[in-house]
Amino acid sequence: SELGEGLRRIGVKPDFVGASPLVRAEETALGLKKILNPQAVYERCDFLQPGSSIQALVEWLQAVQAETILIVGHMPDCAEIVSRLLTDRADADFEFKKTGAACIYFKSRPEVGRGRLVWLIQPEQIRRGINR
């Protein structure tokens, strides 16, 4: 996939992959796992289906024993998740397109409003990077 190749080129190598239980998200997550790190642990995450609670995600992130975690969900939920992890508000005004990706860093344990945005990549940037 373009997303997988783009993420591989910038050095993304997750130790753990979680995905919404909806078919398309699981297919995407398993494809990314295959490209980025076939040895990564995979988990189907009911709390990533549309309309789920941010608190369930945060508790899961705190429990997972991995340094680099990749999650695959759905829009507009992914934009809200990123917003809540960074600002503790659901309405931070930034563009997050379908097949975009964000990297969020936590200095200590993951908590709502405590993340730091490392990068946000849009589909156009991924395509340009692959075609170079």
Tab-separated table of C-alpha atoms in Angstrom:
chain	number	residue	atom	x	y	z
A	1	SER	CA	0.000	0.000	0.000
A	2	GLU	CA	1.085	3.594	-0.575
A	3	LEU	CA	0.567	4.388	3.094
A	4	GLY	CA	2.666	1.414	4.203
A	5	GLU	CA	5.495	2.209	1.806
A	6	GLY	CA	5.418	5.878	2.794
A	7	LEU	CA	5.541	5.048	6.506
A	8	ARG	CA	8.309	2.500	5.934
A	9	ARG	CA	10.386	5.130	4.123
A	10	ILE	CA	10.246	7.484	7.110
A	11	GLY	CA	11.226	4.711	9.511
A	12	VAL	CA	7.940	3.720	11.143
A	13	LYS	CA	8.324	0.274	12.724
A	14	PRO	CA	5.544	-0.497	15.208
A	15	ASP	CA	5.975	-3.101	17.936
A	16	PHE	CA	2.207	-3.380	18.343
A	17	VAL	CA	-0.693	-2.838	15.899
A	18	GLY	CA	-4.301	-2.324	16.970
A	19	ALA	CA	-7.282	-1.946	14.654
A	20	SER	CA	-10.986	-1.360	14.643
A	21	PRO	CA	-12.926	-4.617	14.181
A	22	LEU	CA	-14.482	-3.340	10.947
A	23	VAL	CA	-13.201	-5.260	7.924
A	24	ARG	CA	-11.491	-2.417	6.048
A	25	ALA	CA	-9.589	-1.241	9.124
A	26	GLU	CA	-8.418	-4.773	9.922
A	27	GLU	CA	-7.281	-5.290	6.312
A	28	THR	CA	-5.390	-1.984	6.402
A	29	ALA	CA	-3.780	-2.753	9.767
A	30	LEU	CA	-2.660	-6.241	8.722
A	31	GLY	CA	-1.268	-4.851	5.450
A	32	LEU	CA	0.664	-2.168	7.347
A	33	LYS	CA	1.961	-4.760	9.814
A	34	LYS	CA	3.226	-6.902	6.934
A	35	ILE	CA	5.086	-3.947	5.369
A	36	LEU	CA	6.325	-2.212	8.526
A	37	ASN	CA	7.075	-5.054	10.951
A	38	PRO	CA	5.769	-8.583	10.374
A	39	GLN	CA	6.834	-9.487	13.943
A	40	ALA	CA	4.606	-6.812	15.527
A	41	VAL	CA	1.842	-8.011	17.830
A	42	TYR	CA	-1.650	-7.517	16.349
A	43	GLU	CA	-4.879	-6.951	18.290
A	44	ARG	CA	-8.451	-6.404	17.142
A	45	CYS	CA	-9.767	-3.500	19.246
A	46	ASP	CA	-13.522	-3.098	19.645
A	47	PHE	CA	-12.973	0.329	21.240
A	48	LEU	CA	-11.652	1.654	17.902
A	49	GLN	CA	-14.948	1.175	16.086
A	50	PRO	CA	-16.776	4.396	15.162
A	51	GLY	CA	-18.153	6.395	18.078
A	52	SER	CA	-16.124	4.682	20.795
A	53	SER	CA	-14.717	6.177	23.987
A	54	ILE	CA	-11.324	7.907	24.079
A	55	GLN	CA	-10.912	6.677	27.658
A	56	ALA	CA	-10.984	3.026	26.543
A	57	LEU	CA	-8.249	3.789	24.001
A	58	VAL	CA	-6.100	5.575	26.587
A	59	GLU	CA	-6.453	2.700	29.065
A	60	TRP	CA	-5.444	0.261	26.311
A	61	LEU	CA	-2.422	2.400	25.348
A	62	GLN	CA	-1.355	2.452	29.005
A	63	ALA	CA	-1.662	-1.345	29.266
A	64	VAL	CA	0.133	-2.291	26.038
A	65	GLN	CA	3.752	-3.223	26.665
A	66	ALA	CA	5.259	-1.674	23.529
A	67	GLU	CA	7.271	1.418	22.688
A	68	THR	CA	5.777	2.084	19.252
A	69	ILE	CA	2.070	1.447	18.747
A	70	LEU	CA	0.176	1.863	15.477
A	71	ILE	CA	-3.609	2.112	15.520
A	72	VAL	CA	-6.003	2.001	12.568
A	73	GLY	CA	-9.452	3.488	12.951
A	74	HIS	CA	-11.997	5.541	11.037
A	75	MET	CA	-12.691	9.135	10.124
A	76	PRO	CA	-13.822	11.395	11.651
A	77	ASP	CA	-12.960	9.465	14.819
A	78	CYS	CA	-9.214	9.424	14.099
A	79	ALA	CA	-9.123	13.220	13.871
A	80	GLU	CA	-10.987	13.435	17.188
A	81	ILE	CA	-8.635	10.886	18.790
A	82	VAL	CA	-5.583	12.899	17.728
A	83	SER	CA	-7.215	16.114	18.935
A	84	ARG	CA	-8.099	14.622	22.342
A	85	LEU	CA	-4.662	13.056	22.842
A	86	LEU	CA	-2.987	16.382	22.084
A	87	THR	CA	-5.336	18.953	23.615
A	88	ASP	CA	-8.068	17.141	25.601
A	89	ARG	CA	-10.555	18.801	23.235
A	90	ALA	CA	-12.388	17.076	20.408
A	91	ASP	CA	-12.310	20.100	18.105
A	92	ALA	CA	-8.683	21.073	17.533
A	93	ASP	CA	-8.675	22.575	14.064
A	94	PHE	CA	-6.222	20.643	11.914
A	95	GLU	CA	-6.737	18.720	8.704
A	96	PHE	CA	-6.571	14.934	8.962
A	97	LYS	CA	-7.514	13.244	5.710
A	98	LYS	CA	-8.479	9.635	5.054
A	99	THR	CA	-5.271	7.532	4.775
A	100	GLY	CA	-3.380	10.265	6.594
A	101	ALA	CA	-1.189	9.361	9.548
A	102	ALA	CA	-0.077	11.082	12.739
A	103	CYS	CA	2.726	10.310	15.168
A	104	ILE	CA	2.058	11.248	18.782
A	105	TYR	CA	4.708	11.028	21.483
A	106	PHE	CA	4.069	10.716	25.214
A	107	LYS	CA	6.893	11.624	27.587
A	108	SER	CA	5.528	9.247	30.187
A	109	ARG	CA	2.325	7.200	30.220
A	110	PRO	CA	-0.316	8.058	27.590
A	111	GLU	CA	-3.009	10.401	28.868
A	112	VAL	CA	-5.643	12.592	27.257
A	113	GLY	CA	-4.197	16.022	26.507
A	114	ARG	CA	-0.589	14.967	27.243
A	115	GLY	CA	0.590	13.930	23.775
A	116	ARG	CA	2.984	15.858	21.565
A	117	LEU	CA	2.499	15.885	17.798
A	118	VAL	CA	5.703	14.663	16.149
A	119	TRP	CA	4.312	14.641	12.600
A	120	LEU	CA	1.099	14.608	10.586
A	121	ILE	CA	1.285	13.230	7.057
A	122	GLN	CA	-1.416	13.688	4.437
A	123	PRO	CA	-2.032	11.266	1.535
A	124	GLU	CA	-0.561	13.733	-1.006
A	125	GLN	CA	2.702	13.880	0.961
A	126	ILE	CA	2.877	10.088	1.116
A	127	ARG	CA	2.353	9.786	-2.646
A	128	ARG	CA	4.976	12.470	-3.411
A	129	GLY	CA	7.490	10.780	-1.113
A	130	ILE	CA	7.014	7.387	-2.758
A	131	ASN	CA	7.325	8.728	-6.304
A	132	ARG	CA	10.703	10.381	-5.731
